[in-house]
Amino acid sequence: MKQEISGYTRLAGVIANPIKHSLSPMIHNYGYQQTGVDAVYLAFEVERQDFLQTLETVKLFNMLGVNISMPYKKQAYDACDTVSEVAALIGNVNTIVQKKGQLIGCNTDGLGFIESLKEKDVSIEGKSLMILGAGGAARAIICQCALLGTKEINVFKRKNETYKQQEIELQEIARKTQAMIVLHDFNDDGKRNQVIEKSDIIVNATQLGMGKDDRMPFDDFSKVTKQHVLVDLIYHPLETRWLKKANDKGIKTINGLGMLVHQGALAFNLMTQKDLPVKSLLQDIEQLMEKKKEN
Ligand code: NAP
């Protein structure tokens, strides 16, 4: 369906810096076309000092809402009038719905992750999850999984200046959700192998392997078996070296494209109350990324 822009057309977008590389405009505009929503979605690269003013514009322009990416997720959380349960637990938002001048904050990253696993017949309920990295994406996944019944979550991060604080924050999330969450040293090879043995799902939530970086979060696969599912949040490339190594051993793997599309679809639904056709979008994006790789 071809969209005609008129005086009735609503505006939505993503606010971040940098943001020009983002696939969000493609995801949402595809959704508007497929579902007949009269709206356009743009990327807004905004300087830190202009961020709060930009949120005021979201209200003034009666926008459907905005997605928020780095580095503004926490600032956006503070500026919202109300926030969802998971956003409150994470302490940041990636989606703001605008209704009658009220900003309603949500975070769809963790649920997007869970939906992308569901699509591949993998459930997180009652499972033991191992997460490599403890940044924004990991935290969203940890909080959502803790709320939705994951049995145990083991997180690995480097023992640097943020380790102690992260440990305190993860303990607080564990206390609030009654989930078992433990932080370990990323470079403790023995502990890593012990945890691999008792895990069902192993997630790379670091940047290791992104783009031209061919490093792996770990390369000792001696304890990784066909009982495991390996998930890499990276979607560029679609198959990182880490995932390739697992694929070569016949281990089930999932890349980050599903999470990207599902978190977008959930945000789309919050802003429009319509369901984005995820399956056809996934195919189109994969083709687009393959084409980009060839060029
Ligand atoms: P982030 O907040 O910057 O966190 C990155 C994490 O990776 C941190 O815990 C950091 O460790 C760790 N890390 C970075 N370099 C490392 C190294 N050399 N060795 C060990 N650990 C290292 O980033 P993020 O937003 O969470 O994103 C993480 C990954 O997920 C990225 O690859 C991103 O592209 C991907 N992602 C995918 C989606 C999706 O929809 N598929 C969504 C969001 C993010 P320290 O804590 O020790 O500094």
Coordinates of C-alpha atoms and ligand atoms in Angstrom, one line a residue:
M1 CA 0.0 0.0 0.0
K2 CA 1.5 3.4 -1.0
Q3 CA 1.4 6.0 1.7
E4 CA 0.3 9.6 0.9
I5 CA 1.6 12.2 3.3
S6 CA -1.1 14.7 4.2
G7 CA -2.1 17.1 6.9
Y8 CA -3.3 14.1 9.0
T9 CA 0.0 12.3 8.9
R10 CA 1.5 11.7 12.3
L11 CA 5.2 11.8 13.1
A12 CA 7.3 9.3 15.1
G13 CA 11.1 8.7 15.3
V14 CA 14.2 7.7 17.1
I15 CA 16.4 10.0 19.1
A16 CA 20.0 9.2 19.7
N17 CA 23.6 10.2 18.8
P18 CA 24.9 8.8 16.5
I19 CA 21.8 7.4 14.8
K20 CA 22.1 7.8 11.0
H21 CA 23.0 4.1 10.6
S22 CA 19.8 3.0 12.4
L23 CA 17.4 0.4 10.9
S24 CA 14.5 1.7 13.0
P25 CA 13.2 4.1 10.3
M26 CA 13.1 1.1 7.9
I27 CA 11.3 -1.1 10.4
H28 CA 8.6 1.5 11.4
N29 CA 8.0 2.9 8.0
Y30 CA 7.6 -0.7 6.6
G31 CA 5.1 -1.3 9.4
Y32 CA 3.1 1.9 8.5
Q33 CA 2.9 0.8 4.9
Q34 CA 1.9 -2.7 5.7
T35 CA -0.8 -1.8 8.3
G36 CA -2.1 1.4 6.7
V37 CA -1.1 3.6 9.7
D38 CA -0.9 7.3 8.4
A39 CA 2.5 8.2 9.9
V40 CA 6.2 8.7 9.0
Y41 CA 9.2 7.8 11.2
L42 CA 12.5 9.7 11.1
A43 CA 15.9 9.5 12.8
F44 CA 16.8 12.6 15.0
E45 CA 20.5 13.0 15.8
V46 CA 20.3 15.3 18.8
E47 CA 23.0 16.9 21.0
R48 CA 23.0 16.3 24.7
Q49 CA 22.0 19.9 25.6
D50 CA 19.0 19.7 23.3
F51 CA 17.6 16.4 24.4
L52 CA 15.0 17.6 26.9
Q53 CA 13.8 20.2 24.5
T54 CA 13.4 17.5 21.8
L55 CA 11.1 15.6 24.2
E56 CA 9.0 18.7 24.6
T57 CA 8.7 18.8 20.8
V58 CA 7.4 15.2 20.9
K59 CA 4.4 16.6 22.9
L60 CA 4.1 19.9 20.9
F61 CA 4.0 18.0 17.6
N62 CA 1.5 15.5 19.0
M63 CA 3.9 12.7 17.9
L64 CA 2.9 9.0 18.2
G65 CA 6.0 8.5 20.2
V66 CA 9.8 8.1 19.9
N67 CA 12.3 5.4 20.3
I68 CA 15.4 6.3 22.4
S69 CA 18.8 4.9 21.9
M70 CA 22.3 5.6 23.2
P71 CA 23.2 7.8 25.1
Y72 CA 19.8 9.0 26.1
K73 CA 18.0 6.0 27.6
K74 CA 18.5 7.0 31.2
Q75 CA 17.8 10.7 30.6
A76 CA 14.6 9.7 28.8
Y77 CA 13.5 7.5 31.7
D78 CA 13.9 10.5 34.1
A79 CA 11.8 12.7 31.8
C80 CA 8.8 10.3 31.5
D81 CA 5.6 10.9 33.3
T82 CA 5.0 7.2 33.9
V83 CA 7.1 4.1 33.1
S84 CA 6.4 0.3 32.7
E85 CA 7.3 -2.3 35.3
V86 CA 10.3 -3.5 33.4
A87 CA 11.5 0.0 32.5
A88 CA 11.4 0.8 36.2
L89 CA 13.5 -2.2 37.0
I90 CA 16.1 -1.5 34.2
G91 CA 16.2 2.2 35.0
N92 CA 16.0 3.3 31.4
V93 CA 13.5 3.4 28.4
N94 CA 13.9 2.6 24.7
T95 CA 10.3 3.6 23.8
I96 CA 8.2 6.6 24.7
V97 CA 4.5 6.7 23.8
Q98 CA 3.0 10.2 23.7
K99 CA -0.6 10.5 24.7
K100 CA -2.3 13.9 25.4
G101 CA 1.0 15.5 26.4
Q102 CA 2.0 12.6 28.7
L103 CA 5.2 10.6 28.0
I104 CA 4.8 6.9 28.9
G105 CA 8.2 5.1 29.0
C106 CA 8.7 1.4 28.2
N107 CA 11.6 -0.9 27.4
T108 CA 11.0 -3.5 24.7
D109 CA 14.6 -4.8 24.4
G110 CA 14.2 -7.7 26.8
L111 CA 10.9 -8.8 25.5
G112 CA 12.2 -8.5 22.0
F113 CA 15.0 -10.9 22.9
I114 CA 12.5 -13.3 24.4
E115 CA 10.2 -13.1 21.3
S116 CA 13.2 -13.8 19.0
L117 CA 14.0 -16.9 21.0
K118 CA 10.3 -18.0 21.0
E119 CA 10.3 -17.7 17.2
K120 CA 13.1 -20.4 17.2
D121 CA 11.2 -22.6 19.7
V122 CA 13.4 -21.6 22.6
S123 CA 11.7 -20.6 25.9
I124 CA 13.5 -18.8 28.8
E125 CA 11.1 -20.1 31.5
G126 CA 12.7 -22.3 34.2
K127 CA 16.0 -22.1 32.2
S128 CA 19.5 -21.3 33.3
L129 CA 20.8 -18.3 31.3
M130 CA 24.5 -17.2 30.9
I131 CA 25.1 -13.7 29.7
L132 CA 28.5 -12.4 28.6
G133 CA 28.6 -8.6 29.1
A134 CA 26.6 -6.5 31.5
G135 CA 25.8 -3.3 29.5
G136 CA 22.5 -1.8 28.5
A137 CA 21.3 -4.8 26.3
A138 CA 22.3 -7.3 28.9
R139 CA 20.6 -5.4 31.7
A140 CA 17.3 -5.3 29.7
I141 CA 17.4 -9.0 29.1
I142 CA 18.3 -9.8 32.7
C143 CA 15.4 -7.7 34.1
Q144 CA 12.8 -9.1 31.6
C145 CA 14.0 -12.7 32.1
A146 CA 14.0 -12.3 35.8
L147 CA 10.4 -11.0 35.7
L148 CA 9.3 -13.8 33.4
G149 CA 10.6 -16.8 35.3
T150 CA 14.1 -17.6 34.3
K151 CA 15.5 -20.0 36.9
E152 CA 19.1 -18.7 37.2
I153 CA 21.1 -15.9 35.5
N154 CA 24.9 -15.9 35.5
V155 CA 26.4 -12.7 34.2
F156 CA 30.1 -12.3 33.2
K157 CA 31.8 -8.9 33.0
R158 CA 35.3 -7.6 33.2
K159 CA 36.6 -6.8 36.7
N160 CA 37.0 -3.1 36.1
E161 CA 35.9 0.1 37.9
T162 CA 32.2 -0.6 37.3
Y163 CA 32.2 -4.2 38.6
K164 CA 31.3 -3.5 42.2
Q165 CA 28.5 -1.2 41.3
Q166 CA 27.1 -3.6 38.8
E167 CA 27.2 -6.3 41.4
I168 CA 25.2 -4.2 43.8
E169 CA 22.6 -3.3 41.1
L170 CA 22.2 -6.9 40.0
Q171 CA 21.7 -8.0 43.6
E172 CA 19.0 -5.3 43.9
I173 CA 17.3 -6.7 40.7
A174 CA 17.5 -10.2 42.2
R175 CA 15.9 -9.0 45.4
K176 CA 13.0 -7.3 43.6
T177 CA 12.3 -10.2 41.3
Q178 CA 13.2 -13.1 43.5
A179 CA 15.4 -14.4 40.7
M180 CA 18.8 -15.9 41.2
I181 CA 21.4 -13.5 39.6
V182 CA 25.1 -13.9 40.1
L183 CA 28.0 -11.7 38.6
H184 CA 31.3 -13.3 37.7
D185 CA 34.7 -12.2 36.3
F186 CA 34.6 -12.3 32.5
N187 CA 38.3 -13.5 32.5
D188 CA 37.8 -16.4 34.9
D189 CA 38.1 -19.3 32.4
G190 CA 37.5 -22.0 35.1
K191 CA 34.2 -20.3 36.4
R192 CA 33.1 -19.8 32.8
N193 CA 33.4 -23.4 31.9
Q194 CA 31.6 -24.4 35.2
V195 CA 28.7 -22.1 34.4
I196 CA 28.6 -23.3 30.7
E197 CA 28.0 -26.8 32.0
K198 CA 24.9 -25.9 34.0
S199 CA 23.5 -23.3 31.5
D200 CA 20.8 -23.8 28.8
I201 CA 21.2 -20.6 26.9
I202 CA 24.5 -18.7 26.4
V203 CA 24.2 -15.0 25.2
N204 CA 26.9 -12.8 23.9
A205 CA 25.9 -9.2 24.9
T206 CA 29.3 -7.7 24.3
Q207 CA 30.6 -5.9 21.2
L208 CA 33.1 -8.7 20.6
G209 CA 32.6 -9.9 17.0
M210 CA 30.7 -6.8 15.7
G211 CA 31.5 -5.5 12.2
K212 CA 35.1 -6.1 11.3
D213 CA 36.0 -7.2 14.9
D214 CA 36.6 -11.0 14.6
R215 CA 37.2 -11.6 18.3
M216 CA 35.0 -14.0 20.2
P217 CA 33.6 -13.7 23.8
F218 CA 35.3 -17.1 24.4
D219 CA 36.9 -19.6 22.2
D220 CA 37.1 -22.7 24.4
F221 CA 34.1 -24.7 23.3
S222 CA 35.1 -27.9 25.2
K223 CA 32.0 -27.6 27.5
V224 CA 29.6 -26.4 24.9
T225 CA 27.3 -29.2 23.6
K226 CA 24.2 -29.7 21.5
Q227 CA 22.1 -29.2 24.6
H228 CA 23.0 -25.5 24.5
V229 CA 21.5 -22.6 22.5
L230 CA 24.0 -19.8 21.7
V231 CA 22.6 -16.4 21.1
D232 CA 24.7 -13.5 19.7
L233 CA 23.0 -10.1 20.1
I234 CA 25.1 -8.8 17.2
Y235 CA 23.3 -8.7 13.8
H236 CA 26.2 -7.1 11.8
P237 CA 27.5 -9.6 10.6
L238 CA 24.5 -12.0 10.8
E239 CA 26.9 -14.8 11.6
T240 CA 29.8 -13.8 13.9
R241 CA 32.9 -16.0 14.2
W242 CA 31.6 -17.2 17.5
L243 CA 28.2 -18.3 16.0
K244 CA 30.0 -19.9 13.1
K245 CA 32.1 -22.0 15.4
A246 CA 29.0 -23.2 17.2
N247 CA 27.1 -23.8 13.9
D248 CA 30.1 -25.9 12.6
K249 CA 29.7 -28.0 15.8
G250 CA 25.9 -28.5 15.1
I251 CA 24.9 -26.3 18.0
K252 CA 21.7 -24.3 17.8
T253 CA 22.4 -20.6 17.3
I254 CA 20.3 -17.4 17.1
N255 CA 21.7 -14.0 15.8
G256 CA 20.6 -10.5 17.0
L257 CA 18.4 -9.7 14.0
G258 CA 15.3 -11.2 15.5
M259 CA 15.8 -9.2 18.7
L260 CA 16.2 -6.0 16.7
V261 CA 13.0 -6.6 14.7
H262 CA 10.9 -7.9 17.7
Q263 CA 11.9 -5.0 20.0
G264 CA 10.9 -2.7 17.1
A265 CA 7.6 -4.6 16.5
L266 CA 6.8 -4.2 20.2
A267 CA 7.5 -0.5 20.1
F268 CA 5.4 -0.2 16.9
N269 CA 2.5 -1.9 18.7
L270 CA 2.8 0.4 21.7
M271 CA 2.7 3.5 19.5
T272 CA 0.0 2.3 17.0
Q273 CA -1.9 -0.6 18.6
K274 CA -1.2 -2.5 15.3
D275 CA 0.9 -5.7 14.8
L276 CA 3.9 -5.3 12.5
P277 CA 4.3 -8.3 10.1
V278 CA 7.5 -9.5 11.6
K279 CA 8.1 -12.6 9.4
S280 CA 8.1 -10.7 6.1
L281 CA 10.1 -7.8 7.6
L282 CA 12.8 -10.2 8.8
Q283 CA 13.1 -11.6 5.2
D284 CA 13.3 -8.2 3.7
I285 CA 15.9 -7.0 6.2
E286 CA 18.0 -10.1 5.7
Q287 CA 18.0 -9.5 1.9
L288 CA 18.9 -5.9 2.4
M289 CA 21.8 -6.8 4.7
E290 CA 23.1 -9.5 2.2
K291 CA 23.0 -6.8 -0.6
K292 CA 24.9 -4.4 1.6
K293 CA 27.5 -7.1 2.2
E294 CA 27.9 -7.6 -1.5
N295 CA 28.5 -3.9 -2.2
Ligands
NAP1 P1 27.2 -1.5 26.3 O1 26.1 -0.9 27.2 O2 28.3 -0.6 25.8 O3 27.8 -2.8 27.0 C1 28.8 -3.6 26.4 C2 29.2 -4.7 27.3 O4 30.2 -5.4 26.6 C3 29.8 -4.2 28.6 O5 29.4 -5.1 29.7 C4 31.3 -4.3 28.4 O6 32.1 -4.7 29.5 C5 31.4 -5.5 27.4 N1 32.6 -5.5 26.7 C6 33.0 -4.5 25.7 N2 34.2 -4.8 25.2 C7 34.6 -5.9 25.9 C8 35.8 -6.7 25.8 N3 36.8 -6.4 25.0 N4 35.9 -7.8 26.6 C9 34.9 -8.1 27.5 N5 33.8 -7.4 27.6 C10 33.6 -6.3 26.8 O7 26.5 -2.1 24.9 P2 25.1 -2.7 24.7 O8 24.2 -1.6 24.2 O9 24.7 -3.5 25.9 O10 25.3 -3.6 23.4 C11 26.0 -4.8 23.6 C12 26.0 -5.6 22.3 O11 24.6 -6.0 22.0 C13 26.5 -4.9 21.1 O12 27.1 -5.8 20.2 C14 25.2 -4.4 20.4 O13 25.3 -4.2 19.0 C15 24.2 -5.5 20.7 N6 22.8 -5.1 20.8 C16 21.9 -5.7 20.0 C17 20.6 -5.4 20.0 C18 19.6 -6.1 19.1 O14 18.5 -5.7 19.0 N7 20.0 -7.2 18.5 C19 20.2 -4.4 20.9 C20 21.1 -3.8 21.7 C21 22.5 -4.1 21.7 P3 32.4 -3.8 30.8 O15 31.1 -3.7 31.5 O16 33.4 -4.6 31.5 O17 32.9 -2.5 30.3

